[in-house]
Backbone as JSON, one array per atom type, in Angstrom:
{
  "sequence": "MAVLCNIISLFIFSAALLLHWSASAFEFQVGGVKGWTKPTGDAAENYNHWATQNRFQIGDSLYFKYQNDSLLEVTKEDYKRCYTANPLLKFASGITTVTLDRSGLFFFISGEPRHCEAGQRLIVRVLSNPAPKATTASPAPAPAPYSAPVVISSAASATTSALIMALGIALIILHYISFFLS",
  "N": [[1.08, -0.79, -0.12], [1.71, 1.33, 1.04], [4.22, 1.92, -0.58], [2.33, 1.91, -3.34], [1.21, 3.9, -2.16], [3.08, 6.35, -2.81], [3.74, 6.53, -5.3], [1.02, 7.13, -6.14], [1.62, 10.16, -5.37], [4.59, 10.86, -6.51], [3.19, 10.72, -8.54], [1.32, 13.22, -8.82], [2.41, 14.94, -7.87], [4.38, 15.98, -9.71], [2.28, 16.24, -12.38], [1.27, 18.26, -10.69], [3.69, 20.31, -10.86], [3.96, 20.58, -13.94], [1.58, 21.93, -14.73], [2.32, 24.5, -13.83], [4.61, 25.53, -14.38], [3.11, 25.68, -17.5], [1.15, 27.16, -17.02], [3.02, 29.29, -16.55], [2.85, 33.88, -16.6], [5.06, 36.52, -18.35], [6.41, 39.01, -17.69], [7.11, 41.68, -20.12], [9.22, 44.06, -21.05], [8.58, 47.11, -22.16], [10.03, 48.72, -24.92], [12.63, 47.93, -24.77], [15.97, 48.67, -22.9], [15.76, 51.19, -22.88], [12.95, 51.67, -21.99], [10.09, 53.31, -22.51], [10.04, 56.09, -24.31], [9.79, 58.63, -26.75], [10.12, 58.09, -30.1], [13.57, 59.02, -31.89], [14.07, 59.08, -34.66], [16.23, 57.66, -35.74], [15.57, 55.08, -35.01], [16.06, 51.76, -34.82], [14.02, 49.86, -34.41], [10.22, 50.57, -34.58], [7.73, 50.79, -31.27], [5.29, 49.45, -32.05], [6.99, 46.74, -34.38], [8.15, 45.68, -32.5], [6.1, 44.94, -30.92], [4.94, 43.27, -32.57], [7.06, 41.21, -32.96], [6.97, 39.74, -30.77], [4.94, 37.11, -29.22], [1.73, 38.56, -27.09], [0.36, 36.67, -24.48], [-2.35, 35.74, -22.95], [-2.21, 36.91, -18.95], [-0.13, 37.86, -18.75], [2.18, 40.76, -18.99], [2.74, 43.91, -19.36], [5.68, 45.83, -19.02], [5.83, 49.25, -18.79], [8.6, 51.88, -18.35], [9.21, 55.19, -18.22], [10.11, 58.67, -18.55], [8.95, 62.47, -17.51], [6.31, 62.32, -18.66], [3.95, 59.99, -20.18], [1.45, 57.6, -20.09], [-1.14, 56.34, -21.87], [-4.05, 53.53, -21.9], [-6.46, 53.1, -24.8], [-8.95, 53.54, -27.03], [-9.47, 51.73, -29.65], [-10.0, 53.76, -32.53], [-9.25, 55.84, -31.33], [-6.46, 55.48, -31.33], [-5.25, 55.71, -33.94], [-6.21, 58.21, -34.09], [-4.34, 59.78, -32.12], [-5.66, 60.6, -30.41], [-5.66, 62.36, -27.53], [-7.97, 63.16, -25.37], [-9.84, 61.37, -24.38], [-8.71, 58.8, -22.66], [-8.96, 55.49, -22.07], [-7.43, 54.25, -19.43], [-5.09, 55.93, -17.72], [-2.01, 56.79, -17.08], [0.14, 58.1, -15.22], [2.76, 57.82, -13.61], [5.02, 56.71, -13.85], [6.65, 54.43, -14.01], [4.75, 51.44, -14.93], [3.32, 48.31, -14.99], [1.12, 46.96, -16.89], [-1.29, 44.52, -16.72], [-1.98, 41.73, -18.65], [-5.14, 40.88, -19.91], [-7.16, 39.38, -21.22], [-8.55, 37.74, -24.67], [-7.19, 39.87, -27.72], [-6.91, 43.16, -29.26], [-5.47, 45.15, -27.65], [-4.3, 48.74, -26.96], [-1.71, 51.9, -27.01], [-0.39, 55.3, -26.64], [1.53, 57.15, -26.07], [0.8, 60.54, -23.57], [2.11, 62.52, -23.83], [2.38, 65.55, -25.46], [2.07, 65.06, -29.08], [3.57, 63.27, -28.82], [2.68, 60.37, -29.46], [2.48, 60.91, -32.23], [4.59, 60.8, -33.6], [5.79, 58.83, -33.35], [4.83, 57.53, -30.47], [3.68, 54.78, -30.43], [1.27, 52.02, -29.13], [0.67, 48.77, -30.53], [-1.23, 45.72, -28.38], [-1.52, 42.29, -29.56], [-3.31, 39.6, -27.96], [-3.1, 36.5, -27.49], [-5.02, 34.05, -27.53], [-5.73, 31.14, -26.93], [-3.44, 29.98, -25.11], [-0.22, 28.57, -25.61], [2.03, 26.54, -24.76], [5.18, 27.72, -23.12], [8.78, 27.96, -23.98], [11.08, 27.52, -21.76], [13.97, 28.21, -22.63], [15.73, 30.77, -23.55], [16.5, 32.43, -26.12], [19.3, 33.33, -28.0], [20.02, 37.14, -27.87], [19.79, 39.89, -30.69], [21.94, 42.73, -31.37], [21.4, 45.14, -29.27], [18.83, 47.38, -29.76], [17.12, 50.75, -29.09], [14.19, 49.83, -29.23], [14.32, 47.36, -29.23], [14.83, 43.12, -28.57], [12.01, 41.97, -26.47], [12.49, 42.45, -22.57], [12.47, 40.36, -20.11], [11.06, 40.32, -17.25], [10.44, 38.75, -15.22], [8.51, 35.93, -13.74], [5.1, 35.03, -13.13], [2.87, 31.9, -11.56], [-0.4, 31.83, -12.54], [-3.13, 32.59, -10.28], [-5.04, 30.74, -10.02], [-3.88, 28.06, -11.16], [-1.72, 28.09, -9.14], [-3.44, 27.65, -6.64], [-4.66, 25.3, -6.79], [-2.05, 24.22, -7.67], [-1.15, 24.52, -4.57], [-3.75, 22.57, -3.88], [-2.59, 20.07, -5.03], [-0.67, 19.18, -3.21], [-1.23, 20.02, -0.4], [-3.18, 17.35, -0.87], [-1.08, 15.55, -1.61], [0.21, 15.88, 1.16], [-2.09, 14.28, 2.49], [-1.83, 12.27, 1.55], [0.78, 10.25, 2.07], [0.05, 10.72, 4.78], [-1.75, 8.91, 4.97], [-1.08, 6.48, 3.82], [0.94, 6.22, 6.6], [-0.33, 5.33, 7.96], [-1.45, 3.27, 7.82], [-0.05, 1.05, 7.17]],
  "CA": [[-0.3, 0.0, 0.19], [2.78, 2.16, 1.28], [4.0, 1.95, -2.35], [1.09, 2.63, -4.36], [0.52, 5.72, -2.36], [4.54, 6.85, -3.17], [3.54, 6.27, -7.04], [0.52, 8.65, -7.01], [2.05, 11.09, -4.66], [4.54, 11.59, -7.19], [2.6, 11.11, -10.47], [0.31, 14.08, -8.92], [3.15, 15.99, -7.77], [5.0, 16.2, -11.76], [1.05, 17.2, -13.11], [1.56, 19.86, -10.38], [5.43, 20.86, -11.5], [4.67, 20.81, -15.35], [0.7, 22.76, -14.57], [2.76, 25.69, -13.13], [5.45, 25.51, -16.11], [2.94, 25.93, -18.85], [0.33, 28.9, -17.04], [3.88, 30.93, -16.1], [2.97, 33.96, -17.44], [6.12, 36.48, -18.45], [6.34, 40.5, -17.86], [7.21, 42.24, -20.79], [9.98, 45.58, -20.76], [8.48, 48.14, -23.23], [11.06, 49.32, -25.06], [14.39, 47.6, -23.23], [16.24, 49.49, -21.94], [15.55, 52.55, -22.71], [11.89, 51.93, -21.99], [8.98, 54.4, -23.22], [10.12, 57.27, -24.83], [8.99, 59.07, -28.02], [11.12, 57.68, -30.69], [14.09, 59.9, -32.26], [13.98, 58.36, -35.98], [16.8, 56.62, -36.02], [15.57, 53.63, -34.5], [15.58, 50.64, -36.16], [12.26, 49.28, -34.24], [9.37, 50.87, -33.77], [6.91, 49.65, -30.75], [4.81, 48.14, -33.22], [7.22, 45.93, -35.61], [8.84, 45.08, -31.33], [4.75, 43.66, -30.95], [4.77, 41.2, -33.87], [8.01, 40.18, -33.0], [6.05, 38.93, -29.27], [3.36, 36.42, -28.84], [1.51, 37.85, -26.15], [-0.73, 35.62, -23.85], [-3.67, 35.93, -21.91], [-2.09, 36.86, -17.69], [1.36, 38.41, -19.71], [2.38, 42.02, -18.46], [3.88, 44.76, -20.02], [6.64, 46.58, -17.55], [6.13, 50.46, -19.48], [8.55, 52.56, -17.56], [9.01, 56.32, -18.34], [10.53, 60.67, -16.97], [7.5, 62.84, -17.86], [5.4, 61.54, -19.71], [2.67, 59.41, -19.67], [0.84, 56.35, -20.44], [-1.95, 55.63, -21.95], [-4.56, 53.18, -23.05], [-6.81, 53.35, -25.85], [-9.65, 52.86, -28.13], [-8.19, 51.91, -31.62], [-10.63, 54.76, -33.09], [-8.36, 57.3, -30.63], [-5.4, 54.8, -31.48], [-5.18, 56.15, -34.78], [-6.17, 59.5, -34.16], [-3.27, 60.23, -31.21], [-5.74, 61.49, -29.3], [-5.29, 61.59, -26.13], [-8.5, 63.51, -24.05], [-11.22, 60.26, -23.8], [-8.61, 57.21, -22.38], [-9.57, 53.75, -21.24], [-6.84, 53.95, -18.31], [-4.22, 57.07, -17.26], [-0.79, 56.32, -15.69], [1.48, 58.43, -14.48], [4.25, 57.47, -12.91], [7.0, 56.73, -14.18], [6.32, 52.8, -13.88], [3.45, 51.42, -14.85], [2.69, 46.95, -15.02], [-0.38, 45.96, -17.65], [-1.17, 42.28, -16.88], [-3.2, 41.43, -20.74], [-6.28, 40.54, -18.98], [-8.0, 38.94, -22.25], [-7.62, 38.09, -25.71], [-7.57, 40.81, -28.42], [-6.24, 43.83, -29.49], [-5.11, 47.02, -26.41], [-4.08, 49.82, -28.08], [-1.67, 51.98, -26.24], [-0.23, 55.58, -26.8], [1.6, 58.67, -25.36], [-0.38, 61.02, -23.31], [2.66, 64.24, -23.88], [1.77, 66.19, -26.55], [3.1, 65.01, -30.31], [4.74, 61.55, -28.74], [2.27, 59.55, -30.17], [2.37, 61.34, -33.68], [6.41, 60.49, -33.46], [5.31, 57.0, -33.04], [5.01, 56.45, -29.64], [2.41, 54.21, -29.53], [2.13, 50.06, -29.52], [-0.72, 48.02, -30.68], [-0.81, 44.25, -28.96], [-2.36, 41.48, -29.82], [-3.13, 38.61, -27.08], [-3.73, 35.05, -28.41], [-6.59, 33.42, -26.88], [-5.53, 30.29, -27.0], [-1.93, 29.94, -24.63], [0.82, 27.53, -25.75], [2.92, 26.78, -23.45], [5.82, 28.81, -23.21], [10.05, 27.76, -24.27], [11.84, 27.8, -20.34], [15.01, 29.22, -22.55], [15.53, 32.01, -23.91], [17.34, 32.37, -27.76], [20.5, 34.63, -28.16], [19.13, 38.91, -28.68], [20.14, 39.98, -31.51], [22.61, 43.66, -31.27], [20.35, 46.02, -28.9], [18.57, 48.08, -30.34], [16.13, 51.14, -29.0], [12.87, 48.94, -29.03], [14.21, 45.68, -29.16], [13.54, 42.26, -28.17], [11.6, 42.23, -24.43], [13.44, 42.04, -21.54], [11.67, 39.02, -19.59], [11.36, 40.42, -16.12], [9.48, 38.02, -14.15], [6.99, 35.17, -14.36], [4.64, 34.29, -12.2], [2.02, 31.15, -11.99], [-1.73, 32.57, -12.03], [-4.12, 32.06, -9.26], [-5.64, 29.69, -10.51], [-2.76, 27.37, -10.7], [-1.38, 27.83, -7.36], [-4.19, 27.28, -5.74], [-4.49, 24.01, -7.66], [-0.92, 23.51, -7.53], [-1.18, 24.38, -3.18], [-4.66, 22.01, -3.39], [-2.09, 19.32, -4.59], [0.78, 18.96, -2.06], [-2.09, 18.91, 0.25], [-3.76, 15.47, -0.75], [-0.22, 14.56, -1.48], [0.17, 14.93, 2.61], [-2.85, 13.97, 3.3], [-1.79, 10.24, 1.1], [1.61, 10.14, 3.28], [-0.52, 10.17, 6.22], [-3.05, 7.5, 5.22], [0.13, 5.36, 4.23], [1.58, 5.44, 7.18], [-1.31, 4.43, 10.0], [-1.48, 1.29, 7.29], [1.22, 0.37, 7.24]],
  "C": [[1.2, 0.87, -0.11], [3.45, 3.07, -1.16], [3.22, 2.16, -3.64], [0.82, 4.05, -4.01], [1.98, 6.77, -2.64], [4.25, 6.69, -4.51], [2.88, 7.35, -7.22], [1.24, 9.53, -6.03], [3.02, 11.41, -5.66], [4.03, 12.14, -8.71], [1.71, 13.0, -10.05], [1.01, 15.87, -9.07], [3.77, 16.4, -9.13], [3.65, 16.37, -11.6], [1.3, 18.17, -12.43], [2.8, 21.02, -11.06], [5.27, 21.53, -12.62], [2.88, 21.63, -15.67], [1.79, 24.23, -14.43], [3.91, 26.16, -14.21], [4.67, 25.66, -16.58], [1.95, 27.39, -18.68], [1.82, 29.32, -16.18], [3.09, 32.34, -17.29], [4.76, 35.42, -17.62], [5.51, 38.16, -18.45], [7.34, 41.3, -18.98], [8.12, 43.51, -21.09], [9.27, 45.89, -22.26], [9.3, 48.85, -23.41], [12.13, 49.11, -24.39], [14.51, 48.34, -22.88], [16.04, 50.49, -21.81], [14.05, 53.25, -22.33], [11.28, 52.88, -22.6], [9.14, 55.36, -23.15], [9.54, 56.83, -26.18], [10.98, 59.4, -28.72], [12.19, 59.28, -31.86], [14.47, 60.22, -33.53], [14.48, 57.89, -36.83], [16.63, 55.95, -35.84], [14.95, 52.83, -35.26], [14.49, 49.39, -36.37], [11.52, 50.27, -34.19], [8.49, 50.0, -32.69], [6.41, 48.67, -31.78], [5.02, 46.44, -33.98], [7.87, 45.21, -33.73], [7.22, 43.79, -30.85], [4.64, 42.74, -31.77], [5.48, 40.66, -33.87], [7.87, 39.18, -31.48], [5.25, 38.47, -29.45], [3.3, 37.03, -27.18], [0.43, 36.71, -25.61], [-1.58, 35.72, -22.75], [-2.44, 35.85, -20.11], [-0.78, 36.94, -18.51], [1.23, 39.99, -19.01], [3.17, 42.48, -19.45], [4.09, 45.67, -19.14], [6.6, 47.91, -18.9], [7.63, 51.33, -17.86], [9.22, 53.81, -19.0], [8.99, 57.07, -17.64], [9.59, 61.2, -17.97], [7.26, 63.56, -18.87], [4.97, 61.27, -19.29], [1.91, 58.07, -20.61], [-0.2, 55.62, -20.66], [-3.16, 54.87, -22.88], [-6.14, 53.66, -23.52], [-8.11, 53.52, -26.69], [-9.05, 52.79, -29.84], [-8.38, 53.54, -31.78], [-8.9, 56.37, -32.58], [-6.82, 56.77, -31.13], [-4.47, 55.76, -32.42], [-5.44, 57.77, -34.97], [-5.5, 60.31, -33.28], [-3.97, 61.07, -30.49], [-5.91, 61.3, -27.54], [-6.3, 62.17, -24.83], [-9.35, 62.47, -22.74], [-10.25, 59.1, -23.08], [-9.16, 56.26, -21.97], [-9.31, 54.15, -19.53], [-5.4, 54.99, -18.81], [-3.25, 56.5, -16.96], [0.29, 57.31, -15.68], [1.98, 58.57, -13.75], [5.26, 57.07, -12.79], [7.09, 55.12, -14.57], [5.25, 51.96, -13.56], [3.74, 49.58, -15.17], [0.67, 47.24, -15.51], [-0.52, 44.96, -17.2], [-2.8, 42.65, -17.94], [-4.1, 40.12, -20.33], [-7.29, 39.12, -19.25], [-7.47, 38.98, -23.7], [-7.95, 39.65, -26.48], [-6.3, 41.45, -28.69], [-5.8, 44.88, -28.31], [-3.79, 47.46, -27.54], [-3.48, 50.75, -26.91], [-0.86, 54.14, -26.94], [0.31, 57.03, -25.77], [0.83, 60.11, -24.57], [0.21, 62.92, -23.07], [2.38, 64.07, -25.32], [2.61, 66.15, -27.64], [4.03, 64.32, -30.88], [3.75, 60.7, -29.65], [2.6, 59.98, -32.0], [3.98, 60.53, -34.11], [6.05, 58.5, -33.45], [5.42, 56.46, -31.82], [3.66, 56.08, -29.06], [3.19, 53.07, -29.79], [0.76, 49.91, -29.6], [-0.32, 46.36, -30.56], [-1.6, 43.63, -28.87], [-2.66, 40.49, -28.7], [-3.4, 37.83, -27.45], [-4.81, 34.83, -27.5], [-6.59, 31.92, -26.37], [-3.84, 29.72, -26.31], [-1.19, 28.81, -25.38], [1.84, 27.71, -25.04], [4.49, 27.23, -24.27], [6.92, 27.7, -23.52], [10.44, 28.63, -23.17], [12.8, 27.64, -20.93], [14.79, 29.63, -23.03], [16.77, 31.7, -24.69], [18.25, 34.04, -27.73], [18.89, 36.25, -28.54], [19.77, 38.82, -29.79], [21.06, 41.87, -31.11], [21.46, 44.41, -30.23], [20.16, 47.52, -29.62], [17.82, 49.12, -29.23], [14.88, 50.63, -28.66], [13.61, 47.26, -29.14], [14.35, 44.62, -28.5], [13.1, 43.05, -26.59], [12.95, 41.84, -23.67], [12.55, 41.27, -20.33], [12.22, 39.84, -18.29], [11.29, 39.51, -14.98], [8.66, 37.09, -14.32], [6.68, 34.49, -12.7], [3.55, 33.39, -12.83], [1.2, 32.42, -11.39], [-2.48, 32.24, -10.78], [-3.99, 31.1, -8.97], [-4.74, 28.34, -10.28], [-2.12, 27.37, -9.2], [-2.07, 28.06, -6.43], [-4.55, 25.68, -6.14], [-3.06, 23.13, -7.77], [-1.0, 22.84, -5.05], [-2.68, 22.51, -2.91], [-3.66, 20.17, -3.56], [-1.2, 18.58, -3.56], [0.32, 18.75, -0.44], [-2.63, 17.6, 0.37], [-2.13, 15.11, -0.83], [0.45, 14.25, 0.31], [-0.27, 14.26, 2.95], [-2.45, 11.85, 3.0], [-0.58, 9.77, 1.94], [1.15, 9.68, 4.24], [-1.58, 8.85, 6.47], [-1.84, 6.11, 4.88], [0.71, 4.9, 5.61], [0.73, 4.61, 8.49], [-1.92, 3.54, 8.82], [-1.32, 0.8, 7.15], [1.64, 0.06, 8.14]]
}
């Protein structure tokens, strides 16, 4: 009986680890080391080009770092017109993390005059069916103002964390049962 409980415990533990790794979310640093800044015109890439090179999934987040600026989440129409008067959300703290909590398109622009028209705007497309993410990163190309994302951290979703805790408790209970039955 003890051997059976140990095998079941190992299976539960392995399943919990697999769920934890596959449900991890990533935080992307928008603009790389330069952050969320007005493009200078000599940039090798712009924000939207950067976004098309990444796969964003529900639960991922965008990390914006900026100075003397603001970040606005806007509608598609306001994005096209660089209209700053009616944002869905406005941030001006200098550091903002936006969690991508749904599939579809997210539209961001700078709140500073003429920054959006100069290219300080971003469209992010979030996929609806997340695929497992690779655990290793490939080498990044030479730095550019809007280069590959910097992964700040990863964290399991609250649902996955709760499931892992429940499986851990089940593992402990199985060991106690095994102890008392032997």
